[in-house]
CSV table of N, CA and C in Angstrom, one decimal:
chain,number,residue,atom,x,y,z
A,20,MET,N,226.8,53.8,68.9
A,20,MET,CA,227.4,54.0,70.1
A,20,MET,C,228.9,54.6,69.7
A,21,ILE,N,229.5,54.0,68.6
A,21,ILE,CA,230.7,55.0,68.7
A,21,ILE,C,230.5,55.8,67.3
A,22,ASP,N,231.2,56.8,67.3
A,22,ASP,CA,231.3,57.9,66.6
A,22,ASP,C,232.7,57.7,65.8
A,23,TRP,N,232.0,57.2,64.8
A,23,TRP,CA,233.3,56.3,63.6
A,23,TRP,C,234.0,57.3,63.2
A,24,SER,N,233.4,59.0,63.4
A,24,SER,CA,233.9,60.0,62.5
A,24,SER,C,235.0,60.5,63.5
A,25,ARG,N,235.3,60.2,64.5
A,25,ARG,CA,236.2,60.4,65.6
A,25,ARG,C,236.9,59.5,65.7
A,26,VAL,N,236.8,58.1,65.1
A,26,VAL,CA,237.9,57.2,65.3
A,26,VAL,C,238.7,57.2,64.0
A,27,SER,N,237.8,57.5,63.1
A,27,SER,CA,238.4,58.2,61.3
A,27,SER,C,239.7,59.5,61.7
A,28,GLU,N,239.2,60.4,62.4
A,28,GLU,CA,240.1,61.7,62.7
A,28,GLU,C,241.7,60.8,63.2
A,29,LEU,N,241.4,60.4,64.4
A,29,LEU,CA,242.1,59.5,64.8
A,29,LEU,C,243.2,58.7,64.3
A,30,HIS,N,242.6,57.7,63.2
A,30,HIS,CA,243.2,57.1,62.2
A,30,HIS,C,244.0,57.8,61.3
A,31,GLU,N,243.6,59.0,60.8
A,31,GLU,CA,244.2,60.2,59.7
A,31,GLU,C,245.6,60.6,60.8
A,32,GLU,N,245.4,61.1,62.2
A,32,GLU,CA,246.3,61.4,63.0
A,32,GLU,C,247.4,60.4,63.4
A,33,VAL,N,247.1,59.5,63.4
A,33,VAL,CA,248.1,58.3,63.9
A,33,VAL,C,248.7,57.1,62.7
A,34,GLY,N,247.8,56.8,61.9
A,34,GLY,CA,248.0,55.9,60.6
A,34,GLY,C,247.5,54.4,61.0
A,35,ASP,N,248.0,53.6,60.2
A,35,ASP,CA,247.3,52.2,60.1
A,35,ASP,C,247.7,51.7,61.6
A,36,GLU,N,248.9,51.0,61.4
A,36,GLU,CA,249.9,50.4,62.8
A,36,GLU,C,249.6,50.9,64.2
A,37,ALA,N,249.6,52.3,63.9
A,37,ALA,CA,249.4,53.3,65.2
A,37,ALA,C,248.5,52.9,65.8
A,38,LEU,N,247.0,53.2,65.4
A,38,LEU,CA,245.5,53.0,65.6
A,38,LEU,C,245.6,51.8,65.6
A,39,GLY,N,246.2,50.7,65.8
A,39,GLY,CA,245.6,49.7,66.3
A,39,GLY,C,246.6,49.5,67.6
A,40,GLU,N,247.7,49.7,67.7
A,40,GLU,CA,248.3,49.8,68.8
A,40,GLU,C,247.8,50.5,70.3
A,41,VAL,N,247.1,51.8,69.5
A,41,VAL,CA,246.2,52.6,70.3
A,41,VAL,C,245.2,52.0,70.8
A,42,LEU,N,244.6,51.0,69.7
A,42,LEU,CA,243.2,50.7,70.6
A,42,LEU,C,243.5,49.5,71.7
A,43,GLU,N,244.7,48.7,71.2
A,43,GLU,CA,244.7,47.6,72.2
A,43,GLU,C,245.7,48.2,73.8
A,44,LEU,N,246.2,49.3,73.5
A,44,LEU,CA,246.5,50.1,75.3
A,44,LEU,C,245.4,50.8,75.4
A,45,PHE,N,244.0,51.1,74.6
A,45,PHE,CA,243.0,51.9,75.3
A,45,PHE,C,242.6,50.7,75.9
A,46,THR,N,242.1,49.6,75.2
A,46,THR,CA,241.5,48.6,76.2
A,46,THR,C,241.9,48.0,77.2
A,47,SER,N,243.2,48.0,77.2
A,47,SER,CA,244.0,48.0,78.8
A,47,SER,C,243.7,48.9,79.5
A,48,GLU,N,243.9,50.4,79.1
A,48,GLU,CA,243.9,51.1,80.2
A,48,GLU,C,242.3,51.1,81.0
A,49,VAL,N,241.7,50.7,79.9
A,49,VAL,CA,239.6,50.6,80.7
A,49,VAL,C,239.6,49.8,81.1
A,50,ASP,N,240.3,48.9,80.6
A,50,ASP,CA,240.0,47.4,81.9
A,50,ASP,C,241.0,47.9,83.6
A,51,GLU,N,241.9,48.9,83.3
A,51,GLU,CA,242.3,49.1,84.8
A,51,GLU,C,241.4,50.2,85.4
A,52,GLY,N,240.8,50.9,84.2
A,52,GLY,CA,239.8,51.6,85.1
A,52,GLY,C,238.9,51.1,85.5
A,53,LEU,N,238.2,50.4,85.0
A,53,LEU,CA,237.2,49.4,85.5
A,53,LEU,C,236.9,48.9,86.6
A,54,ALA,N,238.7,48.3,86.4
A,54,ALA,CA,238.8,47.3,88.3
A,54,ALA,C,238.7,48.7,89.3
A,55,ARG,N,239.6,49.9,89.5
A,55,ARG,CA,239.8,51.1,90.1
A,55,ARG,C,238.2,51.6,90.3
A,56,LEU,N,237.6,51.5,89.4
A,56,LEU,CA,235.9,51.8,89.4
A,56,LEU,C,235.3,51.0,90.3
A,57,ALA,N,235.4,49.8,90.6
A,57,ALA,CA,234.7,48.7,91.0
A,57,ALA,C,235.3,48.4,92.7
A,58,GLN,N,236.6,48.9,92.9
A,58,GLN,CA,237.2,48.7,94.0
A,58,GLN,C,237.0,50.6,94.8
A,59,ALA,N,236.4,50.9,94.1
A,59,ALA,CA,236.9,53.1,94.6
A,59,ALA,C,235.4,52.8,95.3
A,60,SER,N,235.6,53.0,96.8
A,60,SER,CA,234.5,53.3,98.0
A,60,SER,C,234.1,54.8,98.2
A,61,SER,N,235.0,55.3,98.4
A,61,SER,CA,234.5,57.0,98.6
A,61,SER,C,234.3,57.9,97.1
A,62,PRO,N,233.4,58.8,97.9
A,62,PRO,CA,232.8,59.9,96.4
A,62,PRO,C,233.9,60.3,95.6
A,63,LYS,N,235.2,60.7,96.2
A,63,LYS,CA,236.1,61.2,95.5
A,63,LYS,C,236.7,60.3,94.5
A,64,ALA,N,237.0,58.9,95.4
A,64,ALA,CA,237.6,58.1,94.4
A,64,ALA,C,236.8,57.5,93.0
A,65,ILE,N,235.5,57.4,93.3
A,65,ILE,CA,234.5,57.0,92.2
A,65,ILE,C,234.0,58.1,91.3
A,66,ALA,N,234.4,59.2,91.4
A,66,ALA,CA,234.1,60.5,90.6
A,66,ALA,C,235.9,60.7,90.1
A,67,ALA,N,236.6,60.1,90.2
A,67,ALA,CA,238.0,60.3,89.7
A,67,ALA,C,238.2,59.2,88.6
A,68,GLU,N,237.3,58.0,89.0
A,68,GLU,CA,237.6,57.0,88.2
A,68,GLU,C,236.7,57.2,86.9
A,69,PHE,N,235.1,57.4,87.3
A,69,PHE,CA,234.2,57.9,86.2
A,69,PHE,C,235.0,59.1,85.2
A,70,HIS,N,235.8,60.0,85.6
A,70,HIS,CA,236.4,61.5,85.1
A,70,HIS,C,237.5,60.8,84.4
A,71,PHE,N,238.0,60.0,84.6
A,71,PHE,CA,239.7,59.1,83.9
A,71,PHE,C,238.3,58.4,82.3
A,72,LEU,N,238.0,57.9,83.0
A,72,LEU,CA,237.0,56.5,81.8
A,72,LEU,C,235.9,57.8,80.9
A,73,LYS,N,235.8,58.7,81.8
A,73,LYS,CA,234.9,59.3,80.6
A,73,LYS,C,236.4,60.5,79.5
A,74,GLY,N,237.1,60.7,80.1
A,74,GLY,CA,238.3,61.2,79.1
A,74,GLY,C,238.6,60.3,78.2
A,75,ALA,N,239.0,59.0,77.9
A,75,ALA,CA,239.1,57.7,77.8
A,75,ALA,C,237.7,57.4,76.4
A,76,ALA,N,236.7,57.7,76.9
A,76,ALA,CA,235.8,57.6,76.2
A,76,ALA,C,235.5,58.8,74.9
A,77,LEU,N,235.7,59.7,75.5
A,77,LEU,CA,235.7,61.1,74.3
A,77,LEU,C,236.6,60.8,73.6
A,78,ASN,N,238.0,60.4,74.2
A,78,ASN,CA,238.8,60.5,73.1
A,78,ASN,C,238.9,59.5,71.5
A,79,LEU,N,237.6,58.4,72.1
A,79,LEU,CA,237.7,57.5,70.8
A,79,LEU,C,236.6,57.7,70.1
A,80,GLY,N,235.5,58.5,70.8
A,80,GLY,CA,234.1,58.7,70.3
A,80,GLY,C,233.1,57.6,70.5
A,81,LEU,N,233.6,57.1,72.1
A,81,LEU,CA,232.5,56.9,72.8
A,81,LEU,C,231.9,57.5,73.2
A,82,ASP,N,230.8,58.3,72.7
A,82,ASP,CA,229.8,59.5,73.4
A,82,ASP,C,228.9,59.0,74.5
A,83,GLU,N,228.2,57.3,74.2
A,83,GLU,CA,227.5,57.1,75.2
A,83,GLU,C,228.0,57.1,76.7
A,84,VAL,N,228.7,56.2,75.8
A,84,VAL,CA,229.9,56.1,77.5
A,84,VAL,C,230.1,56.8,78.0
A,85,ALA,N,230.8,57.8,77.9
A,85,ALA,CA,231.1,59.4,78.1
A,85,ALA,C,229.9,59.8,78.8
A,86,ARG,N,228.9,60.1,78.1
A,86,ARG,CA,227.6,60.7,78.5
A,86,ARG,C,227.6,59.9,80.1
A,87,LEU,N,227.6,58.9,80.2
A,87,LEU,CA,227.5,57.9,81.6
A,87,LEU,C,228.4,58.2,82.2
A,88,CYS,N,229.6,58.1,81.9
A,88,CYS,CA,230.6,58.4,82.9
A,88,CYS,C,230.5,60.2,83.8
A,89,ALA,N,230.1,60.4,82.6
A,89,ALA,CA,230.0,62.3,83.2
A,89,ALA,C,228.8,61.9,84.1
A,90,GLN,N,227.5,61.7,83.9
A,90,GLN,CA,226.6,61.3,85.0
A,90,GLN,C,227.0,60.8,86.6
A,91,GLY,N,227.7,60.0,86.2
A,91,GLY,CA,228.2,59.1,87.1
A,91,GLY,C,229.4,59.7,88.4
A,92,GLU,N,230.2,60.5,87.4
A,92,GLU,CA,231.1,61.7,88.2
A,92,GLU,C,230.2,62.9,89.0
A,93,THR,N,229.0,63.4,88.4
A,93,THR,CA,228.6,64.4,88.9
A,93,THR,C,227.6,63.9,90.0
A,94,GLY,N,227.3,62.5,89.8
A,94,GLY,CA,226.5,62.1,91.0
A,94,GLY,C,227.6,62.0,92.3
A,95,ALA,N,228.7,61.2,92.0
A,95,ALA,CA,230.0,61.0,93.0
A,95,ALA,C,230.0,62.1,93.6
A,96,LEU,N,230.6,63.4,92.7
A,96,LEU,CA,230.9,64.8,93.2
A,96,LEU,C,229.6,65.2,94.2
A,97,ALA,N,228.7,65.3,93.7
A,97,ALA,CA,227.2,66.0,94.7
A,97,ALA,C,226.9,64.7,96.0
A,98,GLY,N,228.2,63.5,95.9
A,98,GLY,CA,227.8,63.0,97.1
A,98,GLY,C,226.7,61.6,97.3
A,99,ARG,N,226.3,61.3,95.8
A,99,ARG,CA,225.4,60.3,96.0
A,99,ARG,C,226.1,59.5,94.4
A,100,PRO,N,226.8,58.6,94.8
A,100,PRO,CA,227.4,58.1,93.4
A,100,PRO,C,226.5,57.1,93.5
A,101,SER,N,226.4,56.4,92.1
A,101,SER,CA,225.1,55.5,91.9
A,101,SER,C,225.7,54.4,91.2
A,102,GLU,N,225.1,53.2,91.6
A,102,GLU,CA,225.8,52.0,91.3
A,102,GLU,C,224.8,51.3,89.6
A,103,ALA,N,224.0,52.3,89.5
A,103,ALA,CA,223.1,52.3,88.2
A,103,ALA,C,224.2,52.5,87.2
A,104,GLU,N,225.3,53.9,87.4
A,104,GLU,CA,226.2,54.4,86.1
A,104,GLU,C,227.4,52.9,86.0
A,105,ARG,N,227.6,53.0,87.5
A,105,ARG,CA,229.2,51.7,87.9
A,105,ARG,C,228.3,50.6,86.4
A,106,LEU,N,227.1,49.9,87.1
A,106,LEU,CA,227.2,49.0,86.2
A,106,LEU,C,227.0,48.8,84.6
A,107,ALA,N,226.4,50.1,84.2
A,107,ALA,CA,225.9,50.0,82.9
A,107,ALA,C,227.8,50.6,82.1
A,108,ILE,N,228.5,51.1,82.7
A,108,ILE,CA,229.9,51.1,82.0
A,108,ILE,C,230.8,49.7,82.5
A,109,THR,N,230.6,49.2,83.3
A,109,THR,CA,231.1,47.7,83.3
A,109,THR,C,230.9,46.9,81.9
A,110,GLU,N,229.3,47.1,81.7
A,110,GLU,CA,229.3,46.3,80.4
A,110,GLU,C,229.6,46.9,79.3
A,111,MET,N,229.1,48.3,79.3
A,111,MET,CA,228.8,49.5,77.8
A,111,MET,C,230.4,49.5,77.7
A,112,PHE,N,231.5,49.7,78.1
A,112,PHE,CA,232.7,50.1,77.6
A,112,PHE,C,233.5,48.5,77.5
A,113,PRO,N,233.2,47.4,77.9
A,113,PRO,CA,233.9,46.3,77.4
A,113,PRO,C,233.5,46.4,75.9
A,114,ALA,N,232.2,46.3,75.7
A,114,ALA,CA,231.6,45.8,74.4
A,114,ALA,C,231.9,46.9,73.8
A,115,CYS,N,232.1,48.0,73.8
A,115,CYS,CA,232.7,49.5,72.8
A,115,CYS,C,234.0,49.0,72.8
A,116,CYS,N,235.0,48.7,73.2
A,116,CYS,CA,236.5,48.7,73.0
A,116,CYS,C,236.1,47.2,72.0
A,117,ALA,N,235.5,46.2,72.4
A,117,ALA,CA,235.8,45.1,71.7
A,117,ALA,C,235.4,45.1,70.3
A,118,GLU,N,234.5,46.3,70.0
A,118,GLU,CA,233.6,46.4,68.7
A,118,GLU,C,234.8,47.7,68.2
A,119,LEU,N,235.3,48.0,68.7
A,119,LEU,CA,236.4,49.2,67.8
A,119,LEU,C,237.3,48.4,67.6
A,120,ARG,N,238.1,47.1,68.1
A,120,ARG,CA,238.7,46.2,67.5
A,120,ARG,C,238.5,45.6,66.6
A,121,ALA,N,237.5,45.1,66.8
A,121,ALA,CA,237.5,44.2,65.2
A,121,ALA,C,236.6,45.2,63.9
A,122,GLN,N,236.2,46.6,64.7
A,122,GLN,CA,235.6,46.8,62.9
A,122,GLN,C,236.2,47.7,62.8
A,123,TRP,N,237.2,48.5,63.2
A,123,TRP,CA,237.6,49.6,62.8
A,123,TRP,C,238.4,49.6,61.6
A,124,ARG,N,239.1,48.3,61.0
A,124,ARG,CA,239.3,48.3,59.9
A,124,ARG,C,238.4,48.6,58.6
A,125,THR,N,237.4,47.5,58.7
A,125,THR,CA,235.7,47.3,58.1
A,125,THR,C,235.5,49.1,58.0
A,126,ARG,N,235.3,49.0,59.0
A,126,ARG,CA,234.5,50.9,59.3
A,126,ARG,C,235.2,52.2,58.4
A,127,LEU,N,236.6,51.7,58.4
A,127,LEU,CA,237.5,53.2,57.9
A,127,LEU,C,238.1,52.4,56.5
A,128,GLY,N,237.4,51.7,55.9
A,128,GLY,CA,237.5,51.3,54.6
A,128,GLY,C,239.2,50.5,54.5
A,129,GLN,N,239.4,49.9,55.5
A,129,GLN,CA,241.2,49.6,55.7
A,129,GLN,C,241.2,48.3,55.1
A,130,ARG,N,242.4,47.4,55.0
A,130,ARG,CA,242.5,45.8,55.1
A,130,ARG,C,243.2,45.4,56.0
Protein backbone atom coordinates (compact mmCIF):
# COMPACT_ATOMS: atom_id res chain seq x y z
CA MET A 1 0.00 0.00 0.00
CA ILE A 2 2.97 2.35 0.47
CA ASP A 3 5.21 3.35 -2.41
CA TRP A 4 8.47 3.29 -0.51
CA SER A 5 10.33 4.77 -3.47
CA ARG A 6 8.26 7.95 -3.03
CA VAL A 7 9.09 7.99 0.69
CA SER A 8 12.75 7.56 -0.22
CA GLU A 9 12.55 10.53 -2.60
CA LEU A 10 11.03 12.64 0.15
CA HIS A 11 13.73 11.47 2.54
CA GLU A 12 16.41 12.54 0.08
CA GLU A 13 14.76 15.96 -0.22
CA VAL A 14 14.35 16.70 3.50
CA GLY A 15 16.67 14.36 5.45
CA ASP A 16 16.19 12.16 8.52
CA GLU A 17 15.11 14.62 11.15
CA ALA A 18 12.78 16.54 8.88
CA LEU A 19 11.13 13.39 7.50
CA GLY A 20 10.16 12.31 11.00
CA GLU A 21 8.64 15.75 11.56
CA VAL A 22 6.90 15.65 8.18
CA LEU A 23 5.32 12.30 9.03
CA GLU A 24 4.07 13.59 12.39
CA LEU A 25 2.62 16.71 10.77
CA PHE A 26 1.16 14.60 7.97
CA THR A 27 -0.58 12.32 10.47
CA SER A 28 -2.04 15.30 12.32
CA GLU A 29 -3.32 16.88 9.09
CA VAL A 30 -4.79 13.57 7.94
CA ASP A 31 -6.60 13.14 11.26
CA GLU A 32 -8.08 16.63 10.86
CA GLY A 33 -9.06 15.91 7.25
CA LEU A 34 -10.71 12.64 8.24
CA ALA A 35 -12.67 14.43 10.96
CA ARG A 36 -13.83 17.04 8.43
CA LEU A 37 -14.77 14.27 5.99
CA ALA A 38 -16.85 12.56 8.66
CA GLN A 39 -18.70 15.83 9.34
CA ALA A 40 -19.13 16.87 5.71
CA SER A 41 -22.70 16.58 4.50
CA SER A 42 -22.91 18.33 1.14
CA PRO A 43 -21.46 16.69 -1.96
CA LYS A 44 -19.22 19.74 -2.49
CA ALA A 45 -17.79 19.56 1.05
CA ILE A 46 -17.30 15.79 0.77
CA ALA A 47 -15.50 16.21 -2.56
CA ALA A 48 -13.27 18.93 -1.09
CA GLU A 49 -12.17 16.71 1.79
CA PHE A 50 -11.54 13.74 -0.49
CA HIS A 51 -9.48 16.06 -2.70
CA PHE A 52 -7.40 17.24 0.26
CA LEU A 53 -6.82 13.70 1.47
CA LYS A 54 -5.96 12.52 -2.05
CA GLY A 55 -3.22 15.15 -2.29
CA ALA A 56 -1.84 14.19 1.10
CA ALA A 57 -1.80 10.53 0.11
CA LEU A 58 -0.01 11.21 -3.17
CA ASN A 59 2.66 13.26 -1.41
CA LEU A 60 3.71 10.22 0.60
CA GLY A 61 3.19 7.45 -1.91
CA LEU A 62 -0.08 6.09 -0.59
CA ASP A 63 -1.35 5.20 -4.03
CA GLU A 64 -4.25 2.96 -3.00
CA VAL A 65 -5.50 5.55 -0.52
CA ALA A 66 -5.22 8.23 -3.21
CA ARG A 67 -7.18 6.04 -5.63
CA LEU A 68 -10.01 5.60 -3.13
CA CYS A 69 -10.02 9.32 -2.40
CA ALA A 70 -10.24 10.04 -6.13
CA GLN A 71 -13.23 7.70 -6.41
CA GLY A 72 -14.90 9.41 -3.47
CA GLU A 73 -14.20 12.84 -4.90
CA THR A 74 -15.54 11.90 -8.34
CA GLY A 75 -18.68 10.37 -6.86
CA ALA A 76 -19.34 13.36 -4.64
CA LEU A 77 -18.85 15.80 -7.53
CA ALA A 78 -21.33 13.75 -9.55
CA GLY A 79 -23.85 14.08 -6.72
CA ARG A 80 -23.53 10.53 -5.49
CA PRO A 81 -21.22 10.57 -2.46
CA SER A 82 -20.39 7.07 -1.29
CA GLU A 83 -20.18 5.95 2.28
CA ALA A 84 -18.07 2.99 1.15
CA GLU A 85 -15.14 5.26 0.26
CA ARG A 86 -15.57 7.25 3.46
CA LEU A 87 -15.44 4.11 5.56
CA ALA A 88 -12.51 2.63 3.63
CA ILE A 89 -10.49 5.84 3.91
CA THR A 90 -11.30 6.21 7.61
CA GLU A 91 -9.78 2.78 8.24
CA MET A 92 -7.02 2.66 5.64
CA PHE A 93 -5.47 6.11 6.01
CA PRO A 94 -4.65 5.91 9.75
CA ALA A 95 -3.24 2.40 9.27
CA CYS A 96 -0.96 3.65 6.49
CA CYS A 97 0.15 6.61 8.61
CA ALA A 98 1.02 4.30 11.48
CA GLU A 99 2.95 2.00 9.13
CA LEU A 100 4.86 4.95 7.69
CA ARG A 101 5.85 6.25 11.12
CA ALA A 102 6.81 2.80 12.39
CA GLN A 103 8.75 1.50 9.37
CA TRP A 104 10.27 4.37 7.42
CA ARG A 105 13.70 4.14 9.05
CA THR A 106 13.91 0.38 8.55
CA ARG A 107 12.57 0.50 5.00
CA LEU A 108 14.98 3.26 4.02
CA GLY A 109 17.96 1.68 5.77
CA GLN A 110 18.18 4.38 8.45
CA ARG A 111 18.90 3.86 12.13
